[in-house]
Every structure is written in C-alpha cells, then in structure tokens.
C-alpha cells in the first residue's frame, strides 16, 4: 500500500511516499528556516503563507515519477500552528477527494514516536517515547498504535526553545540548537555550574525557562564584574545542564515504569551530545535506545505516512470534514470535524 504523508505543522513543508508503512520511497522537506532567521523564531503568519507557496511543489516532487497514485493520504492535523496546519490538511483533503482514496488525520507528536519504524528500528511495545523539539519536550508510554499516555512534559519552555533563546541572548543566531552544539564541542561543560531544574522532582516533568534565566543572570553578573567568559564554555555548560535533566529523567521514567526501550524524536534528538549521553545512560540501565537518523528526527512527511498506514490498518479514517487542532494532546482522538 502506497501512502502519501503530508506535514505542515510548523515551519517545514514536507511530503513523503512510504510503501507498506516501512519502505521510504521519497521524503521531500522544504525548510523555512531562512525566512524566520531574522526574527529569531517562527513567525506564524509568515509560516502559513510560505506553506501556501511550497505545498504543491513539495507534493509534486514527492510523488515524482511513481506510476500509480497513492492508496491513502495521511496528514498532520495537530498540534501546531493553525494557519500552517490548515494548508496541509486542505491539500490532503483535495487529494483524497480527487483520487478517491481514504484520508487519515495524524497527531504530529505520535508520528515522532513511530518514526523509527521507517528504519526497521521500532522496539517491542511498550516503550518510552521522548520527543524533544522547538515546541515540545514530552515523555510518553507507547503501548500500541492507538494506546499511549503522557508520562511527563515541560511546564514552560521546550528543550529546543531553550537552546534557541540562549543562542539569541548570546547573539549566536537561529536556530540555536546546532550553533550551541557546535560551539559546545570546543568548550568545557564543567566551566559554569548552571542549575539542573527539577532533576530530583518525583515526577517526570521538566522546567527549562529557569535555566535560560540562569544563563542570562550569569552573563549579566560577569559583565558587571568586567570579565568576559568564553562563549564556548557558556554554551557547553548550558548544554550539559539542559541535557543532563532530560537524560536522567528519561532513563528514570523508563526504569521506574518497567519499560525496556527508549525511542527519541524531534529536532533536538539530532544533537550528538544528547545521543551519546543517552546511549551511555540507557546502556548502563539496561535499556535499548532507538533514535532515527537526523532527517527522520526533524519534522517530515515520512513519519506521518508511516503512522498513517498503521492507523489505517487499525480501521482509522478521517472524512473530508477532518479538522485541525492547535493544542492536540498525545493520545487524544484526532478531530474529525463532527
Ligand atoms: O523538530 P524540529 O525540526 O521543529 C519543531 O520544533 O517542531 O525542531 C527544531 C528545534 C529548534 O529549537 C532547534 O534549535 C532544535 O530543534 N535543534 C537542536 C539541534 N538541531 C535542531 N537542538 C540542539 N542540538 C541540535 N543539534
Ligand atoms: Zn516535530
């Protein structure tokens, strides 16, 4: 079965063709990062307009020269930016209707939790999913294609957002994650002891805005005192603090809930320090770590197609009244417009 997956929840327009939920035929991603760079973050109005321009060329390229039309259309219906979601969902409805094939609405966060299936790397259920991106920091127990539960989440800033805000404050540019990671590679993670917020809290939630504030307070203090710290040491110390909280709480959640595997996803899961540290800690705790390659960690249509196929097999269908939901929660039924 050939599935077209469409993703427009934030600042990437993406379309992919996936055969039988596993075999990647194409995965086209058009990133808007250059459009948002000047603003230091995603501007919803600009994002929606850019999707309008790119969605058709992206879908055309994904379909390419495949002779037969897809048998199913899967599309992200939330969570995300409403204006951006509407563009993808409208395109998906048009194609579903004109081709006479079913439409399946997909929760973007759930798609991240299943992306590893595209590389034959999905563990047995149940497993723990960690989604770390610019908009989300979420731990979920995945017991099946339509059975999952939020275990912990950020109470304020997402992990990627913290990287972006610290980068902006330090004048390092956008998106902050890759810049900070590269700079941190040459720095000393022990140079400055930033706080590890909520690392010992009894739950599995996160709070990262205080860490960002601690970096700002530290910089103000040293500047008042007339000293200039090495940016690479600040980057490495911030990264170490942020990642330590996420790694420790993820491993603790998996262990305490009796889950044998951790699946990572989201843009921050591209961070090599996070991958390495998580690999070490999971190994020490006897957990297996499953992390898709970078192109399947960041937002993409392939993960939407993969989960669309699995949900279709379970009997899920969204009619042409399918609706978008900006604040859709993981595990919540997708809106079908009724
Ligand atoms: O998943 P994604 O492409 O888009 C959404 O936010 O949905 O993630 C983008 C986020 C940005 O905050 C970016 O700074 C962060 O992921 N990011 C990274 C790295 N690459 C991207 N954060 C840390 N290290 C990286 N290498
Ligand atoms: Zn995402």
XYZ file of C-alpha atoms and ligand atoms in Angstrom:
365
model
C 0.000 0.000 0.000
C 1.430 3.377 -1.068
C 0.829 6.185 1.460
C 1.330 9.902 0.903
C 2.227 11.676 4.172
C 1.856 15.455 4.466
C 3.339 17.561 7.271
C 2.935 21.341 7.704
C 2.519 21.812 11.449
C 5.316 24.339 11.951
C 7.977 25.677 9.588
C 8.667 22.679 7.375
C 6.510 21.778 4.364
C 7.026 18.091 3.792
C 5.515 15.298 1.718
C 6.653 11.693 1.517
C 5.689 8.434 -0.093
C 6.006 5.328 2.057
C 5.169 1.804 0.945
C 3.524 -0.514 3.497
C 4.448 1.738 6.395
C 8.161 0.935 6.201
C 9.732 1.433 2.805
C 10.684 5.045 2.162
C 10.057 5.898 -1.493
C 10.561 9.674 -1.164
C 10.727 12.276 1.598
C 10.807 15.907 0.479
C 11.281 18.641 3.084
C 11.207 22.367 2.367
C 12.520 24.237 5.395
C 11.540 27.848 6.070
C 14.406 28.475 8.451
C 15.876 31.265 6.288
C 12.554 33.129 6.330
C 12.349 33.110 10.132
C 16.033 33.683 10.940
C 15.749 37.478 11.065
C 13.030 37.158 13.738
C 14.900 34.636 15.903
C 11.928 32.246 15.855
C 8.998 31.022 13.778
C 6.508 33.771 12.808
C 3.104 32.044 12.360
C 1.789 34.358 9.617
C 4.972 34.019 7.550
C 4.972 30.244 8.079
C 1.390 29.818 6.821
C 1.993 31.927 3.723
C 5.184 30.050 2.909
C 3.341 26.701 3.176
C 0.782 28.003 0.655
C 3.642 28.606 -1.797
C 5.552 25.390 -1.219
C 2.971 22.696 -0.529
C 2.088 21.871 -4.147
C 5.697 21.757 -5.455
C 6.715 19.656 -2.440
C 3.896 17.139 -3.002
C 4.642 17.022 -6.744
C 8.300 16.290 -6.063
C 7.433 13.586 -3.505
C 5.095 11.837 -5.921
C 7.701 12.240 -8.658
C 7.593 9.564 -11.296
C 5.730 6.913 -9.298
C 3.342 5.406 -11.831
C 0.430 4.505 -9.555
C -1.451 7.007 -7.413
C -1.182 6.628 -3.628
C -3.769 4.397 -1.906
C -4.019 6.555 1.216
C -3.353 10.143 2.295
C -2.133 10.800 5.852
C -1.812 14.332 7.175
C -0.789 16.053 10.410
C -3.880 17.663 11.985
C -2.170 18.909 15.181
C -0.625 20.068 17.387
C 0.954 23.041 15.664
C 0.294 26.467 14.180
C -3.316 26.680 12.979
C -2.566 28.582 9.763
C 0.193 26.123 8.856
C -1.872 23.020 9.680
C -4.809 24.268 7.586
C -2.625 24.408 4.460
C -1.544 20.755 4.764
C -4.980 19.479 5.732
C -6.659 21.338 2.849
C -4.167 19.901 0.358
C -4.671 16.406 1.819
C -8.465 16.653 1.574
C -8.260 17.808 -2.042
C -6.044 14.886 -2.999
C -8.072 12.343 -1.036
C -11.259 13.518 -2.730
C -9.881 13.752 -6.260
C -8.054 10.409 -6.089
C -10.965 8.708 -4.298
C -8.696 7.348 -1.550
C -9.133 7.472 2.254
C -7.706 10.196 4.474
C -6.205 9.599 7.918
C -5.518 12.502 10.305
C -2.367 12.131 12.381
C -1.139 13.601 15.670
C 2.318 15.064 14.996
C 3.734 14.052 18.406
C 2.580 10.475 17.927
C 4.238 10.399 14.477
C 7.595 11.232 16.119
C 7.090 8.260 18.455
C 6.785 5.839 15.496
C 9.354 7.311 13.053
C 11.895 4.608 13.949
C 9.673 2.043 12.147
C 10.905 3.538 8.858
C 14.385 2.221 9.581
C 13.246 -1.130 10.960
C 14.260 0.088 14.408
C 10.992 0.140 16.335
C 11.199 -1.753 19.643
C 8.531 -4.066 21.037
C 5.674 -2.411 22.930
C 5.572 -0.960 25.494
C 8.323 1.633 25.150
C 9.080 5.158 26.284
C 8.981 7.915 23.672
C 10.950 11.134 24.196
C 10.027 13.985 21.843
C 12.339 16.988 22.082
C 11.814 19.838 19.621
C 11.325 23.583 19.393
C 7.749 23.245 20.602
C 7.715 20.115 22.756
C 9.526 18.212 25.481
C 7.451 15.168 26.159
C 7.748 11.680 27.618
C 5.059 9.155 26.686
C 4.500 5.471 27.300
C 3.623 3.835 23.975
C 1.661 0.599 24.342
C 0.370 0.392 20.764
C -0.565 2.337 17.642
C -3.561 3.875 19.397
C -2.630 3.350 23.001
C -0.299 5.840 24.604
C -0.118 8.021 27.652
C 1.769 11.194 28.549
C 4.208 10.462 31.358
C 5.870 13.868 31.660
C 6.234 17.158 29.793
C 7.695 20.612 30.106
C 5.852 23.056 32.302
C 7.263 26.051 30.409
C 9.896 26.199 27.623
C 10.598 23.262 25.321
C 14.181 21.984 25.121
C 14.771 23.346 21.591
C 13.193 26.635 22.635
C 15.708 26.903 25.494
C 18.580 26.344 23.021
C 17.082 28.965 20.682
C 16.543 31.551 23.434
C 20.011 31.127 24.946
C 21.544 31.346 21.468
C 19.612 34.517 20.729
C 20.695 36.053 24.035
C 24.337 35.200 23.320
C 23.972 36.653 19.799
C 24.763 33.318 18.163
C 21.891 33.134 15.656
C 18.883 30.949 14.827
C 18.153 28.092 15.095
C 20.173 27.926 18.276
C 20.473 24.166 18.736
C 23.048 23.379 16.053
C 25.049 26.577 16.802
C 25.231 25.835 20.525
C 26.066 22.202 19.898
C 28.974 23.119 17.614
C 30.316 25.773 19.963
C 29.910 23.490 22.971
C 32.069 20.884 21.245
C 35.142 23.072 21.934
C 34.028 24.236 25.386
C 34.248 22.990 28.957
C 30.863 21.657 30.185
C 32.100 21.982 33.781
C 33.201 25.629 33.476
C 29.978 27.060 34.923
C 27.618 25.142 37.172
C 24.163 26.066 35.890
C 21.120 24.684 37.751
C 19.505 21.363 36.749
C 15.831 22.358 37.242
C 13.518 19.649 38.605
C 16.174 16.950 38.214
C 15.182 15.424 41.554
C 11.441 16.091 41.426
C 9.386 12.975 41.995
C 7.572 13.355 38.668
C 8.829 13.246 35.069
C 8.054 16.848 34.174
C 10.566 19.460 33.063
C 11.030 23.199 33.565
C 13.615 24.826 31.340
C 12.839 28.541 31.413
C 14.686 28.956 34.743
C 17.834 27.533 33.174
C 17.667 30.116 30.398
C 17.221 32.842 33.048
C 20.223 31.459 34.976
C 22.382 31.846 31.849
C 21.187 35.440 31.394
C 21.789 36.283 35.104
C 25.261 34.759 34.916
C 26.175 36.771 31.822
C 24.881 39.998 33.399
C 26.895 39.311 36.552
C 30.206 38.580 34.824
C 29.755 41.547 32.526
C 29.170 43.803 35.566
C 32.355 42.421 37.050
C 34.164 43.243 33.822
C 35.094 39.706 32.818
C 34.170 38.110 29.506
C 33.593 34.352 29.652
C 34.393 32.196 26.650
C 31.155 31.734 24.662
C 32.096 28.100 24.056
C 32.263 27.443 27.839
C 28.862 29.086 28.384
C 27.402 27.023 25.518
C 28.938 23.779 26.802
C 27.836 24.437 30.402
C 24.280 25.318 29.347
C 24.044 22.281 27.073
C 25.348 19.984 29.820
C 22.760 21.275 32.312
C 19.830 21.056 29.876
C 20.730 17.608 28.580
C 21.517 16.142 31.991
C 17.974 16.827 33.197
C 16.443 15.279 30.083
C 18.713 12.222 30.035
C 18.385 11.475 33.745
C 14.609 11.888 33.870
C 14.068 9.856 30.700
C 16.131 6.940 31.971
C 14.445 7.114 35.379
C 10.975 7.176 33.797
C 11.739 4.122 31.643
C 13.278 2.206 34.533
C 10.599 3.022 37.097
C 7.794 2.186 34.675
C 9.407 -1.102 33.697
C 9.932 -0.139 30.042
C 12.880 -1.736 28.270
C 13.362 0.717 25.408
C 13.565 4.457 24.729
C 12.669 5.995 21.348
C 13.852 9.551 20.616
C 12.485 12.051 18.123
C 12.201 15.783 17.374
C 14.823 18.265 16.173
C 16.899 18.230 19.378
C 17.320 14.458 19.000
C 19.838 15.366 16.231
C 22.166 16.672 18.977
C 25.181 14.365 19.092
C 25.920 15.072 22.753
C 22.337 14.091 23.648
C 22.540 10.912 21.556
C 25.895 9.915 23.055
C 24.877 10.643 26.629
C 21.537 8.890 26.236
C 23.278 5.867 24.697
C 25.625 5.655 27.695
C 22.940 6.074 30.347
C 20.477 3.743 28.632
C 23.228 1.143 28.258
C 24.126 1.413 31.953
C 20.459 0.971 32.897
C 19.937 -1.996 30.560
C 17.628 -0.075 28.197
C 17.822 -0.141 24.417
C 17.913 3.246 22.647
C 16.198 3.761 19.291
C 16.967 7.009 17.533
C 16.029 7.654 13.886
C 18.595 9.258 11.592
C 18.563 13.078 11.645
C 16.237 13.517 8.639
C 13.575 11.438 10.376
C 14.057 13.181 13.769
C 13.205 16.635 12.403
C 9.722 17.253 11.036
C 8.979 15.170 7.945
C 6.103 13.664 5.986
C 7.513 10.130 6.114
C 6.741 9.655 9.818
C 3.187 10.868 9.137
C 2.810 8.330 6.326
C 4.252 5.535 8.494
C 1.833 6.131 11.355
C -0.991 6.803 8.854
C -0.522 3.296 7.476
C -0.523 1.711 10.948
C -3.649 3.611 11.977
C -5.378 2.764 8.686
C -4.785 -0.944 9.352
C -6.436 -0.421 12.742
C -9.531 0.978 10.994
C -9.000 4.712 11.480
C -10.411 7.036 8.781
C -10.916 10.820 8.792
C -13.628 12.034 6.450
C -13.408 15.206 4.425
C -14.628 17.084 7.490
C -11.306 16.404 9.241
C -10.290 19.443 11.253
C -7.082 20.854 12.699
C -6.332 21.201 16.413
C -3.510 23.516 17.504
C -3.291 22.074 21.013
C -3.977 18.411 20.289
C -2.574 16.269 23.134
C -0.765 12.997 22.602
C -3.246 10.138 22.943
C -6.274 12.380 22.300
C -8.592 11.398 19.400
C -7.890 13.467 16.265
C -10.706 15.900 15.367
C -12.908 14.567 12.559
C -14.919 17.752 12.100
C -18.123 16.418 13.670
O 11.552 19.175 15.352
P 12.018 20.489 14.824
O 12.732 20.495 13.488
O 10.846 21.523 14.700
C 9.907 21.718 15.710
O 10.203 22.490 16.650
O 8.824 21.104 15.623
O 12.973 21.092 15.948
C 13.571 22.357 15.846
C 14.271 22.622 17.166
C 14.880 24.009 17.259
O 14.579 24.546 18.528
C 16.364 23.739 17.117
O 17.173 24.705 17.774
C 16.498 22.373 17.734
O 15.345 21.674 17.340
N 17.676 21.651 17.262
C 18.697 21.302 18.047
C 19.657 20.691 17.217
N 19.169 20.667 15.944
C 17.937 21.262 15.997
N 18.880 21.454 19.372
C 20.037 21.014 19.885
N 21.006 20.443 19.152
C 20.862 20.256 17.817
N 21.822 19.706 17.097
Zn 8.089 17.803 15.423
